[in-house]
Amino acid sequence: CALYPRDAAFLELVAEEVLEQVSRLATHAAIVVWGGNNENEAALNWYDASRKQRDRYVADYVKLYVDTVVPAIRAADADGRPVVDTSPSNGLVSEAPYVKRWGVLSTKSSAAAGSWGDVHYYNYADDCEDAATYPLARFVSEHGFQAFPGVDTYAAVSAPSDWSRDAPFADFRMRHPDGNAQALAMMARHFRVPPASCDDDDAPPLCEQRA
C-alpha cells in the first residue's frame, strides 16, 4: 500500500518484472484473476501528499497500473484470464477500452459492495462464526484472521525464553496493533485457551476454517 513514481526508467523495470513473473506463474491453475496491485488505489486516500495533489497522483497511478501493468499482464498470459488494476476496486465501466469506475471504494456497508468490484474485509472484534458479520459483496477478495506462527517457525528465530505469548518477543513480532489480544479473544470464544505457550498455533486457523 504505497505511492510509486511514473518516470520512464521505473516503468520500464516494472513492465519487465511483470512480464517475467506472469510468464512464470501463468501455468498455475489456481490463478483465476490477475491483480495489478494490492490496495494502492485505496492508498490514494491515505496519505497527505496524494490527498492534496490528487490529480497528480491519479495520473501517476493510471500511468503505472492501467497503462503499464495491465497491458504487460495481458501480453504475458496466453490464457487471457481477467485482469484488475487493483484490489479492492469498484470494478470497470468497460473492459475494452479499459475504463475504471472511480469513486469511494466499496465497503461492507455500501450499496455498491454487492454490485461491482471487490471488497477487503477484516473483523477482529465479532464472532468469526456469525455469518451476519460478513459483507454481502460481489466478491470478498481478502478476508481472514491472523494466526500465530508454527512452533518450528518460531523456534528458528527465537530462544526458549521467548516461547510464550506473554514474552516481549511475541509483542515485537506482532505487527498488527493489539493483534495478540485479538487472536486470544477470538480463540476464547470457541476453544479452551491453553497456557501461554506457542503450542496454541493451530487454534486461529481452525477458527477461520469453521467460519
Short mmCIF file of C-alpha atoms in Angstrom, two decimals:
data_model
loop_
_atom_site.label_atom_id
_atom_site.label_comp_id
_atom_site.label_asym_id
_atom_site.label_seq_id
_atom_site.Cartn_x
_atom_site.Cartn_y
_atom_site.Cartn_z
CA CYS A 1 0.00 0.00 0.00
CA ALA A 2 2.15 2.84 -1.25
CA LEU A 3 2.64 5.54 -3.86
CA TYR A 4 5.02 4.97 -6.78
CA PRO A 5 6.65 7.16 -9.46
CA ARG A 6 6.00 7.11 -13.20
CA ASP A 7 9.36 8.03 -14.69
CA ALA A 8 10.35 6.09 -17.81
CA ALA A 9 13.14 4.10 -16.17
CA PHE A 10 10.89 2.87 -13.37
CA LEU A 11 8.03 1.98 -15.74
CA GLU A 12 10.43 0.00 -17.92
CA LEU A 13 11.61 -2.01 -14.92
CA VAL A 14 8.02 -2.64 -13.83
CA ALA A 15 6.97 -3.88 -17.26
CA GLU A 16 9.96 -6.23 -17.38
CA GLU A 17 9.20 -7.59 -13.91
CA VAL A 18 5.51 -8.11 -14.68
CA LEU A 19 6.26 -9.97 -17.91
CA GLU A 20 8.75 -12.22 -16.11
CA GLN A 21 6.54 -13.02 -13.12
CA VAL A 22 3.29 -13.51 -15.02
CA SER A 23 5.03 -15.80 -17.52
CA ARG A 24 6.44 -17.80 -14.61
CA LEU A 25 3.13 -18.08 -12.76
CA ALA A 26 0.68 -18.37 -15.67
CA THR A 27 0.70 -22.18 -15.64
CA HIS A 28 -0.73 -22.27 -12.11
CA ALA A 29 -4.33 -23.43 -12.43
CA ALA A 30 -5.28 -21.80 -9.12
CA ILE A 31 -4.88 -18.30 -10.56
CA VAL A 32 -8.27 -17.08 -11.75
CA VAL A 33 -7.64 -13.32 -11.89
CA TRP A 34 -4.55 -11.12 -12.02
CA GLY A 35 -4.27 -8.11 -9.72
CA GLY A 36 -2.04 -5.19 -10.62
CA ASN A 37 -1.55 -4.13 -7.01
CA ASN A 38 -2.90 -4.52 -3.50
CA GLU A 39 -4.74 -1.50 -2.06
CA ASN A 40 -2.71 1.12 -3.90
CA GLU A 41 -5.80 2.84 -5.32
CA ALA A 42 -7.23 2.90 -1.82
CA ALA A 43 -3.92 4.33 -0.60
CA LEU A 44 -4.54 7.48 -2.64
CA ASN A 45 -6.86 8.49 0.20
CA TRP A 46 -4.45 7.58 3.00
CA TYR A 47 -1.54 9.97 2.54
CA ASP A 48 -1.39 13.76 2.79
CA ALA A 49 0.59 14.11 -0.43
CA SER A 50 -1.91 12.21 -2.56
CA ARG A 51 -4.91 13.84 -0.91
CA LYS A 52 -3.56 17.35 -1.51
CA GLN A 53 -2.35 16.66 -5.07
CA ARG A 54 -4.90 14.07 -6.12
CA ASP A 55 -4.81 14.81 -9.86
CA ARG A 56 -1.06 14.30 -9.97
CA TYR A 57 -1.14 11.03 -8.06
CA VAL A 58 -4.11 9.70 -10.00
CA ALA A 59 -2.14 10.40 -13.19
CA ASP A 60 0.85 8.55 -11.68
CA TYR A 61 -1.41 5.65 -10.75
CA VAL A 62 -3.00 5.39 -14.20
CA LYS A 63 0.35 5.56 -15.98
CA LEU A 64 1.82 2.82 -13.81
CA TYR A 65 -1.04 0.37 -13.39
CA VAL A 66 -3.55 1.00 -16.19
CA ASP A 67 -1.08 1.88 -18.95
CA THR A 68 1.88 -0.31 -17.92
CA VAL A 69 0.99 -3.19 -15.60
CA VAL A 70 -2.34 -4.24 -17.14
CA PRO A 71 -1.01 -4.46 -20.75
CA ALA A 72 2.09 -6.34 -19.55
CA ILE A 73 -0.07 -8.90 -17.74
CA ARG A 74 -2.22 -9.42 -20.82
CA ALA A 75 0.83 -9.80 -23.03
CA ALA A 76 2.31 -12.49 -20.77
CA ASP A 77 -0.82 -14.57 -20.12
CA ALA A 78 -1.84 -16.52 -23.20
CA ASP A 79 -4.93 -17.85 -21.41
CA GLY A 80 -6.39 -14.37 -21.15
CA ARG A 81 -7.53 -14.50 -17.54
CA PRO A 82 -9.29 -11.41 -16.17
CA VAL A 83 -7.09 -8.53 -15.03
CA VAL A 84 -7.88 -5.88 -12.42
CA ASP A 85 -5.50 -2.99 -11.91
CA THR A 86 -6.07 -3.01 -8.14
CA SER A 87 -7.86 -4.74 -5.31
CA PRO A 88 -10.15 -3.69 -3.77
CA SER A 89 -11.80 -1.68 -6.51
CA ASN A 90 -15.14 -0.59 -7.89
CA GLY A 91 -14.53 -2.65 -10.99
CA LEU A 92 -14.65 -1.42 -14.55
CA VAL A 93 -17.11 0.59 -16.57
CA SER A 94 -15.69 -1.01 -19.70
CA GLU A 95 -13.15 -3.75 -20.44
CA ALA A 96 -12.38 -2.53 -23.97
CA PRO A 97 -11.50 0.25 -23.82
CA TYR A 98 -10.27 -0.16 -20.24
CA VAL A 99 -12.26 2.36 -18.20
CA LYS A 100 -12.15 2.31 -14.40
CA ARG A 101 -15.08 3.05 -12.13
CA TRP A 102 -13.56 5.70 -9.87
CA GLY A 103 -15.06 6.84 -6.60
CA VAL A 104 -15.19 5.87 -2.95
CA LEU A 105 -14.30 2.19 -2.74
CA SER A 106 -16.95 -0.31 -1.75
CA THR A 107 -17.17 -1.34 1.88
CA LYS A 108 -19.27 -3.78 3.83
CA SER A 109 -21.97 -1.18 4.39
CA SER A 110 -22.01 0.47 0.96
CA ALA A 111 -24.71 -0.29 -1.58
CA ALA A 112 -22.01 -0.71 -4.22
CA ALA A 113 -20.45 -3.69 -2.44
CA GLY A 114 -22.95 -6.14 -3.91
CA SER A 115 -22.94 -4.61 -7.38
CA TRP A 116 -19.39 -4.38 -8.69
CA GLY A 117 -15.72 -4.72 -7.86
CA ASP A 118 -14.44 -6.40 -4.72
CA VAL A 119 -14.10 -5.80 -1.00
CA HIS A 120 -11.39 -6.46 1.60
CA TYR A 121 -12.90 -7.35 4.96
CA TYR A 122 -11.19 -7.97 8.28
CA ASN A 123 -13.10 -8.06 11.54
CA TYR A 124 -11.14 -8.76 14.71
CA ALA A 125 -13.94 -7.99 17.15
CA ASP A 126 -17.00 -10.03 16.14
CA ASP A 127 -17.59 -13.76 16.27
CA CYS A 128 -15.96 -15.39 13.24
CA GLU A 129 -18.82 -17.94 13.08
CA ASP A 130 -21.53 -15.28 12.79
CA ALA A 131 -22.28 -15.07 9.07
CA ALA A 132 -24.23 -11.85 9.61
CA THR A 133 -20.98 -10.00 10.25
CA TYR A 134 -19.67 -10.70 6.74
CA PRO A 135 -20.38 -8.30 3.84
CA LEU A 136 -22.91 -9.15 1.14
CA ALA A 137 -20.38 -8.24 -1.50
CA ARG A 138 -19.99 -9.22 -5.12
CA PHE A 139 -16.55 -10.63 -4.31
CA VAL A 140 -14.71 -10.59 -0.96
CA SER A 141 -11.15 -10.93 -2.23
CA GLU A 142 -9.44 -10.59 1.15
CA HIS A 143 -10.68 -11.79 4.49
CA GLY A 144 -9.45 -13.82 7.39
CA PHE A 145 -7.83 -13.71 10.77
CA GLN A 146 -4.26 -13.74 11.95
CA ALA A 147 -2.68 -16.93 13.22
CA PHE A 148 0.35 -17.33 15.42
CA PRO A 149 3.38 -18.88 13.71
CA GLY A 150 4.02 -22.60 13.97
CA VAL A 151 6.39 -23.88 16.64
CA ASP A 152 9.14 -24.80 14.17
CA THR A 153 9.00 -21.39 12.51
CA TYR A 154 9.08 -19.59 15.84
CA ALA A 155 11.93 -21.70 17.20
CA ALA A 156 14.12 -20.90 14.20
CA VAL A 157 14.25 -17.20 15.09
CA SER A 158 13.90 -17.18 18.86
CA ALA A 159 15.22 -18.56 22.14
CA PRO A 160 13.27 -20.83 24.53
CA SER A 161 12.77 -17.85 26.83
CA ASP A 162 10.72 -16.27 24.04
CA TRP A 163 8.32 -19.20 23.69
CA SER A 164 5.43 -17.62 25.49
CA ARG A 165 2.74 -15.40 24.08
CA ASP A 166 3.31 -13.14 27.10
CA ALA A 167 7.01 -12.66 26.28
CA PRO A 168 8.17 -9.27 24.96
CA PHE A 169 9.36 -11.06 21.82
CA ALA A 170 5.77 -12.02 20.99
CA ASP A 171 4.71 -8.38 21.08
CA PHE A 172 7.73 -7.39 19.00
CA ARG A 173 6.88 -9.94 16.30
CA MET A 174 3.23 -8.90 16.13
CA ARG A 175 2.95 -6.03 13.65
CA HIS A 176 -0.82 -5.62 13.88
CA PRO A 177 -1.91 -3.31 16.75
CA ASP A 178 -3.42 -5.38 19.58
CA GLY A 179 -3.07 -8.45 17.36
CA ASN A 180 -2.16 -10.91 20.13
CA ALA A 181 -5.06 -9.82 22.33
CA GLN A 182 -7.49 -10.02 19.40
CA ALA A 183 -6.35 -13.51 18.44
CA LEU A 184 -6.66 -14.76 22.02
CA ALA A 185 -10.12 -13.23 22.39
CA MET A 186 -11.30 -14.96 19.21
CA MET A 187 -9.86 -18.29 20.34
CA ALA A 188 -11.51 -17.96 23.74
CA ARG A 189 -14.94 -17.73 22.10
CA HIS A 190 -14.61 -21.25 20.69
CA PHE A 191 -11.80 -23.07 22.49
CA ARG A 192 -10.29 -23.54 25.90
CA VAL A 193 -7.25 -21.33 25.63
CA PRO A 194 -4.13 -23.30 26.61
CA PRO A 195 -1.31 -21.99 28.80
CA ALA A 196 0.78 -19.13 27.49
CA SER A 197 2.95 -21.11 25.09
CA CYS A 198 3.34 -21.33 21.35
CA ASP A 199 1.56 -24.72 21.32
CA ASP A 200 -1.70 -22.93 20.50
CA ASP A 201 -0.70 -22.09 16.92
CA ASP A 202 -3.45 -24.28 15.40
CA ALA A 203 -6.38 -22.54 17.05
CA PRO A 204 -6.77 -19.41 14.84
CA PRO A 205 -6.66 -21.44 11.57
CA LEU A 206 -9.32 -23.79 12.99
CA CYS A 207 -11.45 -20.81 13.92
CA GLU A 208 -11.09 -19.41 10.41
CA GLN A 209 -11.96 -22.77 8.80
CA ARG A 210 -15.11 -23.12 10.87
CA ALA A 211 -16.21 -19.63 9.76
#
